[in-house]
Short mmCIF file of C-alpha atoms in Angstrom, two decimals:
data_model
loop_
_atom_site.label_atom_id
_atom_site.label_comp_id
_atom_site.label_asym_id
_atom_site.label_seq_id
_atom_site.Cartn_x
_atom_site.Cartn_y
_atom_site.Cartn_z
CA UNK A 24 4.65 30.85 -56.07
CA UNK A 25 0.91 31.03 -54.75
CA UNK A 26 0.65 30.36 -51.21
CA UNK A 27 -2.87 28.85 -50.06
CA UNK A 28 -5.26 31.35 -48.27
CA UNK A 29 -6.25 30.48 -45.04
CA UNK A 30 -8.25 33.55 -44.05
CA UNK A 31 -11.40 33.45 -43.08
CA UNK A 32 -13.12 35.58 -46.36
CA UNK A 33 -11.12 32.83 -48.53
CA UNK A 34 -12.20 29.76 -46.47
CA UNK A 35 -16.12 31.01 -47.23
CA UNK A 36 -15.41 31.33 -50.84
CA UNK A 37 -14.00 27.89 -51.06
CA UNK A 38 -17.05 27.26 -48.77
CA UNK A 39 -20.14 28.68 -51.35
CA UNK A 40 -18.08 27.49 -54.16
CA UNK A 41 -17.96 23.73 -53.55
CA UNK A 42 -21.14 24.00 -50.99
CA UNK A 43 -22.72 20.88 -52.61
CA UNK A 44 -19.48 18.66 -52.38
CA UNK A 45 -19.05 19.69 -48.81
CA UNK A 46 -22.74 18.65 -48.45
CA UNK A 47 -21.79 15.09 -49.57
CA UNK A 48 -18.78 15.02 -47.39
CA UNK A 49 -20.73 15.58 -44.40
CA UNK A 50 -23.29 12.63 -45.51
CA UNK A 51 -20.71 10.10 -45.84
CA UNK A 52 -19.06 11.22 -42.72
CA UNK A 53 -22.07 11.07 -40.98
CA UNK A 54 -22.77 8.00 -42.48
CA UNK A 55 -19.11 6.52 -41.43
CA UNK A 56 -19.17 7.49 -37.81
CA UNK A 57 -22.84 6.20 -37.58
CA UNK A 58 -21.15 3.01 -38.51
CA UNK A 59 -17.58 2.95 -37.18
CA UNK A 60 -18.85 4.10 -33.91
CA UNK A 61 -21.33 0.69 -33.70
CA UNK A 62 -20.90 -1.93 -31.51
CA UNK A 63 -19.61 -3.82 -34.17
CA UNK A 64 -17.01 -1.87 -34.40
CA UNK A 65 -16.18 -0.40 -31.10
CA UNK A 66 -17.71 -2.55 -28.04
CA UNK A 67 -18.92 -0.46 -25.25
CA UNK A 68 -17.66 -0.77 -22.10
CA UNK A 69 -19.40 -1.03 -18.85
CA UNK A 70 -17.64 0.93 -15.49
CA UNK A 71 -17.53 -0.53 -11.97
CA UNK A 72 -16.48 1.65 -9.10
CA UNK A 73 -16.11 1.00 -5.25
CA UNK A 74 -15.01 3.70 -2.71
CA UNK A 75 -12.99 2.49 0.23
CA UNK A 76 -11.47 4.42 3.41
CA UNK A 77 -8.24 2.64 4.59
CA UNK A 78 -8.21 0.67 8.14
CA UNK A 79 -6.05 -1.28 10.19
CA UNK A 80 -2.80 0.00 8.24
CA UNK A 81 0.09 1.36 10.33
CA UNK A 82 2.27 4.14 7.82
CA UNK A 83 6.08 3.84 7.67
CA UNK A 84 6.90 7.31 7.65
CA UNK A 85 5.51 10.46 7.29
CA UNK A 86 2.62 9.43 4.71
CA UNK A 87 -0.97 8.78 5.46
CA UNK A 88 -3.05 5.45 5.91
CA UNK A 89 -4.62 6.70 2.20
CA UNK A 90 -1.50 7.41 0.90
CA UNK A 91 0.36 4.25 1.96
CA UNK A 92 -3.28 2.40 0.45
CA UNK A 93 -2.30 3.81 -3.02
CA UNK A 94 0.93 2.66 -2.70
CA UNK A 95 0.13 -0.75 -1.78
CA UNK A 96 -2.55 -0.84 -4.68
CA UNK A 97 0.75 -0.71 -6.87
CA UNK A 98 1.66 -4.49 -5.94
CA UNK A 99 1.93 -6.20 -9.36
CA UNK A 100 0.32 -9.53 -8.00
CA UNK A 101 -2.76 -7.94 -7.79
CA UNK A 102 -3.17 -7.06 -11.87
CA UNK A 103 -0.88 -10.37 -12.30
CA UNK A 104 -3.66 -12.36 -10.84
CA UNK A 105 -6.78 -10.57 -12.82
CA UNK A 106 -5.04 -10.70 -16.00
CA UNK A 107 -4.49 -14.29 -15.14
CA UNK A 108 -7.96 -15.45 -13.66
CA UNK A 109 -10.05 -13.33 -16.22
CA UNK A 110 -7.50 -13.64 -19.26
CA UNK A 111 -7.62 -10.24 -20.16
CA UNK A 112 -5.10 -10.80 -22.58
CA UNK A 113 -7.70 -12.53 -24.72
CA UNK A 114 -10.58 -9.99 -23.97
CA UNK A 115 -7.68 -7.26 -25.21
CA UNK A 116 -6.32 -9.04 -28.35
CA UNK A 117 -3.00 -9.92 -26.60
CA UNK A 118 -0.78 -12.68 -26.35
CA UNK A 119 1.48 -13.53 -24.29
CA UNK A 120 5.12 -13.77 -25.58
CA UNK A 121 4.75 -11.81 -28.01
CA UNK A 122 7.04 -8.77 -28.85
CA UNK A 123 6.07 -5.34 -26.94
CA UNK A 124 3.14 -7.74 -24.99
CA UNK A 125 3.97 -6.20 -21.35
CA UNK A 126 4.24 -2.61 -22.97
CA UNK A 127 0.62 -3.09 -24.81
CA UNK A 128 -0.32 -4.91 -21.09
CA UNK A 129 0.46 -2.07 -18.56
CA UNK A 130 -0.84 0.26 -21.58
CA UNK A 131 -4.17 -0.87 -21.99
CA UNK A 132 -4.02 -1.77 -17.70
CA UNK A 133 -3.90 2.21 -17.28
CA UNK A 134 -6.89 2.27 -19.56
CA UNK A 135 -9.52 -0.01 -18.31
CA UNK A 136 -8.42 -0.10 -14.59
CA UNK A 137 -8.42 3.40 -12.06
CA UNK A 138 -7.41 4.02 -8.73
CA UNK A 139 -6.95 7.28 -7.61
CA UNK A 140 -7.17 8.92 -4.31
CA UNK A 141 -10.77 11.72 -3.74
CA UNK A 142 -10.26 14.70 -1.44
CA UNK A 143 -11.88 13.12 1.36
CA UNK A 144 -9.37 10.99 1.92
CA UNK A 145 -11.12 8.11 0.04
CA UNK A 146 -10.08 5.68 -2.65
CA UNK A 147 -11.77 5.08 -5.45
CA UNK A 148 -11.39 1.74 -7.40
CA UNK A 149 -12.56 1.74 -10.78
CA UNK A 150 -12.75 -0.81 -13.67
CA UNK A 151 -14.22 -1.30 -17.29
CA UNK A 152 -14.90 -4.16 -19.24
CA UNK A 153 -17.05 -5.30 -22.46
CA UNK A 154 -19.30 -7.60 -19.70
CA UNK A 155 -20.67 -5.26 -16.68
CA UNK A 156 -20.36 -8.64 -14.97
CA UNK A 157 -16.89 -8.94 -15.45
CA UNK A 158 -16.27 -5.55 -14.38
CA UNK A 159 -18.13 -5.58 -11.08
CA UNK A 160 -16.20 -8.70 -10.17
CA UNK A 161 -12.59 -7.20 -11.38
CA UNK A 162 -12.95 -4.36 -8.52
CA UNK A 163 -13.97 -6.81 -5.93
CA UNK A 164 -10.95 -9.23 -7.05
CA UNK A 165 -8.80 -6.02 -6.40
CA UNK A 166 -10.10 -5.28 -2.61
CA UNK A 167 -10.15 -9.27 -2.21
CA UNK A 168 -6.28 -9.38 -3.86
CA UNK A 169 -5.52 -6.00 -1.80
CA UNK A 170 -6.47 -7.46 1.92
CA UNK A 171 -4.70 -10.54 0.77
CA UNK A 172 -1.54 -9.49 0.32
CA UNK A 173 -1.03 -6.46 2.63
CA UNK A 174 -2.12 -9.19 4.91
CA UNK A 175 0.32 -11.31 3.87
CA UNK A 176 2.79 -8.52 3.68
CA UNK A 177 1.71 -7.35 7.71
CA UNK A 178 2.62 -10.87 8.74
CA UNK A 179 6.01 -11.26 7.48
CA UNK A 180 6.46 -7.97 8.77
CA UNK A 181 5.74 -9.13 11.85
CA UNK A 182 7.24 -12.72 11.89
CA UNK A 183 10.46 -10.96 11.67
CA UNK A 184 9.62 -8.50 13.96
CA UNK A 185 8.93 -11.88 16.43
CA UNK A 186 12.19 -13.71 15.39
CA UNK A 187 13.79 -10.41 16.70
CA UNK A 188 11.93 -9.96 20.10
CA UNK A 189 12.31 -13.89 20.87
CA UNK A 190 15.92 -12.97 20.49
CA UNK A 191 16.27 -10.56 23.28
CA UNK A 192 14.03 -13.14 25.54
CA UNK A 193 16.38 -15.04 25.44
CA UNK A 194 19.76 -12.86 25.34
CA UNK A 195 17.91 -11.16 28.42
CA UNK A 196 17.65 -14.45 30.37
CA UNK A 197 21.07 -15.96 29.99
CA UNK A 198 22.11 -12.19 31.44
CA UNK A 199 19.56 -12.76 34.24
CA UNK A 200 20.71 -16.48 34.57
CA UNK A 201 24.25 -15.21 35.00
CA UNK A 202 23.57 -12.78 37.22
CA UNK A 203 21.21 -14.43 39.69
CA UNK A 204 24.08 -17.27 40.00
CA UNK A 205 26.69 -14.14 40.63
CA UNK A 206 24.11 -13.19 43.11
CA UNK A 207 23.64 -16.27 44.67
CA UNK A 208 27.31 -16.81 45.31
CA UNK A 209 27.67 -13.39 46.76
CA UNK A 210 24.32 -13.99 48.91
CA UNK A 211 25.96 -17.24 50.45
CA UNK A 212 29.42 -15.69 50.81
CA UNK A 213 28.12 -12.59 52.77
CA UNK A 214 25.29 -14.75 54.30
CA UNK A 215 22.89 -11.93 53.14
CA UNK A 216 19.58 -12.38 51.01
CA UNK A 217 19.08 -8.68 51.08
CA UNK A 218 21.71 -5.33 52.27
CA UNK A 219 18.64 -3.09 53.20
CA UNK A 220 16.94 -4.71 56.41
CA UNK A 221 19.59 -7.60 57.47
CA UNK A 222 23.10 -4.95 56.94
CA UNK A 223 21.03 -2.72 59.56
CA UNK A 224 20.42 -5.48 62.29
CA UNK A 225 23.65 -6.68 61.75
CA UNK A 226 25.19 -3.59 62.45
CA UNK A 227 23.08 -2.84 65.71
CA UNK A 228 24.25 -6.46 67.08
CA UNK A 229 27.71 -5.62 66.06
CA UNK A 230 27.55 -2.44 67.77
CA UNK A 231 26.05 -3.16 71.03
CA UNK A 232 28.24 -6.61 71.16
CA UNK A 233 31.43 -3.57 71.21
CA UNK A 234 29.79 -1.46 73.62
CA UNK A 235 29.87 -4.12 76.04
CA UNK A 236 33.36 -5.23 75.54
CA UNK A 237 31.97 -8.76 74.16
CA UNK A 238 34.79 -11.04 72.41
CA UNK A 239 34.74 -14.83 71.73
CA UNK A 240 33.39 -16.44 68.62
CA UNK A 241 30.30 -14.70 68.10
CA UNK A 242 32.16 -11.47 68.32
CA UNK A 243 34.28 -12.83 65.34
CA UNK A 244 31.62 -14.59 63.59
CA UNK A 245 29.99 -11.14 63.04
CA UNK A 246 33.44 -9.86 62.33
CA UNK A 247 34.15 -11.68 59.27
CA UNK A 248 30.99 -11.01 58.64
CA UNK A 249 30.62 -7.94 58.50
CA UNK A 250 34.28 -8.12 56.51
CA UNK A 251 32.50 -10.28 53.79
CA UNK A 252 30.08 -7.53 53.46
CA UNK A 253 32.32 -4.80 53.06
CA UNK A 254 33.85 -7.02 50.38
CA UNK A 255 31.26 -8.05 48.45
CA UNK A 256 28.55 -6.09 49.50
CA UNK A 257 28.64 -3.76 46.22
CA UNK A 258 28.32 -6.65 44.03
CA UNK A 259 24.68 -7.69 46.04
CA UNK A 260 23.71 -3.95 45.53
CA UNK A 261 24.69 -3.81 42.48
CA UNK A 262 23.78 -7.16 41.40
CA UNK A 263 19.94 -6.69 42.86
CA UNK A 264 19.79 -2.98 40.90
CA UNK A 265 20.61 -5.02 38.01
CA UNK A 266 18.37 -7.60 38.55
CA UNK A 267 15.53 -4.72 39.16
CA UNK A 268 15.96 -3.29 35.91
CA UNK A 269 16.58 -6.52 33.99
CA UNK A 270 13.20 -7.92 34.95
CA UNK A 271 11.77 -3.81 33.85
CA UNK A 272 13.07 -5.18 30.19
CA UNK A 273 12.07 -8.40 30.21
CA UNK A 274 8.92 -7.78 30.79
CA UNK A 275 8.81 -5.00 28.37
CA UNK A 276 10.03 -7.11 25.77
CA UNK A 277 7.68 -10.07 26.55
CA UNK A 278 4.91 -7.62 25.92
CA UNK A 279 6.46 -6.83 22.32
CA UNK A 280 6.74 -10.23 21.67
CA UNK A 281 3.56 -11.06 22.42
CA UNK A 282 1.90 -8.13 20.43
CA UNK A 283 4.22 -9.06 17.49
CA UNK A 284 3.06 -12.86 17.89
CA UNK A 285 -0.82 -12.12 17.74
CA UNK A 286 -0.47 -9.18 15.27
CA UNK A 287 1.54 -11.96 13.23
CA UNK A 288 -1.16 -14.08 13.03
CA UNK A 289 -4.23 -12.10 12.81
CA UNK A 290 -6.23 -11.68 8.97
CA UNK A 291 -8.04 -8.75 9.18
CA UNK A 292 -9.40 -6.36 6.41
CA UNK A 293 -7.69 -3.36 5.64
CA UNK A 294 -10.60 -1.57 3.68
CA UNK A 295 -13.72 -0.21 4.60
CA UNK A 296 -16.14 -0.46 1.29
CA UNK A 297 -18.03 2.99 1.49
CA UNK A 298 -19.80 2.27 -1.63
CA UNK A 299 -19.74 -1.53 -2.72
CA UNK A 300 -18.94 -2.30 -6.99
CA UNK A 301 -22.39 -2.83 -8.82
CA UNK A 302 -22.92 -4.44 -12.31
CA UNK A 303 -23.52 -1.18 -14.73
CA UNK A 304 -26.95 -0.84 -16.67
CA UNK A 305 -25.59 1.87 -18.46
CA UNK A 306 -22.58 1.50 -20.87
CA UNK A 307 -19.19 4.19 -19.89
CA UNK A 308 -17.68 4.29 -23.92
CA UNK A 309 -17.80 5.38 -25.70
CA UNK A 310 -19.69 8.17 -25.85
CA UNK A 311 -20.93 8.01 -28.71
CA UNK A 312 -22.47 11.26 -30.31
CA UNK A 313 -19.56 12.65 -29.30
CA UNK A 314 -17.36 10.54 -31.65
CA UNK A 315 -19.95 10.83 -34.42
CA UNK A 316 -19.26 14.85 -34.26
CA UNK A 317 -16.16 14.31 -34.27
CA UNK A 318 -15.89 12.65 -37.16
CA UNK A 319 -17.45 14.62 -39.22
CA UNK A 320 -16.25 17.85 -37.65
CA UNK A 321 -12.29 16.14 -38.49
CA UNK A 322 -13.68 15.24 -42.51
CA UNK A 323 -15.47 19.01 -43.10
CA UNK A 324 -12.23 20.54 -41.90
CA UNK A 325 -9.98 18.24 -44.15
CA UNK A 326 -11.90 18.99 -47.14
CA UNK A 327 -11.62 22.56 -46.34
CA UNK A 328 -7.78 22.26 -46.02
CA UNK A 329 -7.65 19.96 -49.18
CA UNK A 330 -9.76 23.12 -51.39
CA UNK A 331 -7.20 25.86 -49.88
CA UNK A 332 -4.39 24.01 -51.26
CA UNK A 333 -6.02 23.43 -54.99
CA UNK A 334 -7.84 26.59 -55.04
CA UNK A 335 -5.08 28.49 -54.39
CA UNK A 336 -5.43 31.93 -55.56
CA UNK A 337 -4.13 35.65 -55.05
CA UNK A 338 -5.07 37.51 -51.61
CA UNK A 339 -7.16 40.14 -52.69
#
């Protein structure tokens, strides 16, 4: 059996011998892409492109503010609501409910809509549409969707992050309720506000009251006194230590809560626009000369592949 020769001395044969038919293949392929590549046929598309730095955003881990951005660009409200408010199921020849629709959605999504991430750290945002209209206002819906709901996102973040703090407030004052009462018992047992300055007087009257032999009732008085504070004094010490460093937490806490509580309610922006969308004067696709070659590049090399197969002849 004859094998078809694809070298290149049989490929010019084929070439010379059916020059004028490859000739007229190259006319009507010409002629085809002029026409399949039309508007009619395939729309052209318009591109809109904004470049944003992130701001205002506060990484979980180890990524950066750009990186975390990207991520965030991923929430599925935000091509929910353009699909939705533009119906760019229409524009795409979709419809909803039908078999494989999400598949030919998040397909054609990847197409028309780009975000990706420049080397400086930037983001770049861009969109194309059939209407340079439409696609300058899809890329500011994104940023508009974006702030939205990483706003929205920050707050409930944050409302928890409240809900938690007012918890210790008030854990921390029913400790410092309890122990200012335990203090306040001890204070009126030992008759002492404070073991520093009044233990040190009370000792000196104590001491010069024995040096001069002194007894009666004010000698006990000062006695029991005295006993009381060996008694309980550890619990004032200890109790007014505790108090110290309870009121260090309180207020440490109070100052979370209240950052939590304003950062809970604040709307900010979390982009800064470098360069703002624009409605295109120029269309993006396709390209068309590009297509037209192509095309009949694809059709002179068919016909050449068809000819090996029929001319097949001997290698000489």
């Amino acid at each position: 059996m004859i094998e078809p020769d694809f070298s290149f001395r049989n490929l010019v044969y084929i070439v010379n011998k059916r020059f004028t038919f490859f000739i007229l293949v190259a006319i009507v392929a010409g002629f085809s892409g002029w026409v399949f590549t039309s508007p009619y046929f395939l729309k052209p598309r318009f591109q809109s492109t904004a470049t944003v730095y992130p701001k205002n955003l506060e990484p979980f881990s180890e990524e950066s503010e750009t990186e975390q951005m990207l991520q965030l660009f991923e929430f599925s409200e935000i091509k929910d609501t353009l699909v939705d408010k533009y119906m760019l199921y229409n524009r795409w020849g979709l419809k909803p409910g039908e078999p494989e629709y999400n598949y030919w959605l998040d397909l054609l999504w990847a197409e028309r809509v780009s975000i990706r991430p420049t080397k400086y750290e930037s983001v770049v945002i861009s969109c194309q549409d059939e209407s340079p209209d439409t696609a300058k206002l899809m890329v500011e819906e994104i940023l508009y969707q974006f702030n939205r709901l990483t706003n929205m996102m920050e707050r409930e973040t944050y409302a928890e992050y409240v809900s938690m703090k007012e918890e210790e407030v008030r854990y921390l004052k029913e400790i410092m309720a309890t122990t200012d009462q335990e203090l306040l018992e001890v204070r009126e047992s030992t008759g002492m506000i404070s073991m520093s300055g009044q233990l040190e007087r009370l000792m000196e009257g104590y001491m010069r009251m024995v040096e001069k032999g002194s007894s009666g009732a004010r000698f006990n008085q000062i006695s029991e006194k005295l006993d009381r504070v060996n008694r309980d004094g550890g619990k004032l010490i200890n109790g007014a230590i505790l108090m110290s460093n309870l009121g260090d937490v309180y207020t440490e806490v109070l100052e979370d809560l209240n950052e939590a509580q304003s950062y809970s309610t604040r709307n900010v922006s979390y982009t800064n626009v470098i360069s703002k969308p624009k409605v295109a004067d120029k269309k993006t696709w396709p390209v068309r000369w590009m297509l037209f070659l192509g095309i009949m590049a694809g059709s002179l090399l068919l016909a050449l592949m068809i000819f090996a197969f029929i001319d097949k002849r001997p290698a000489e």
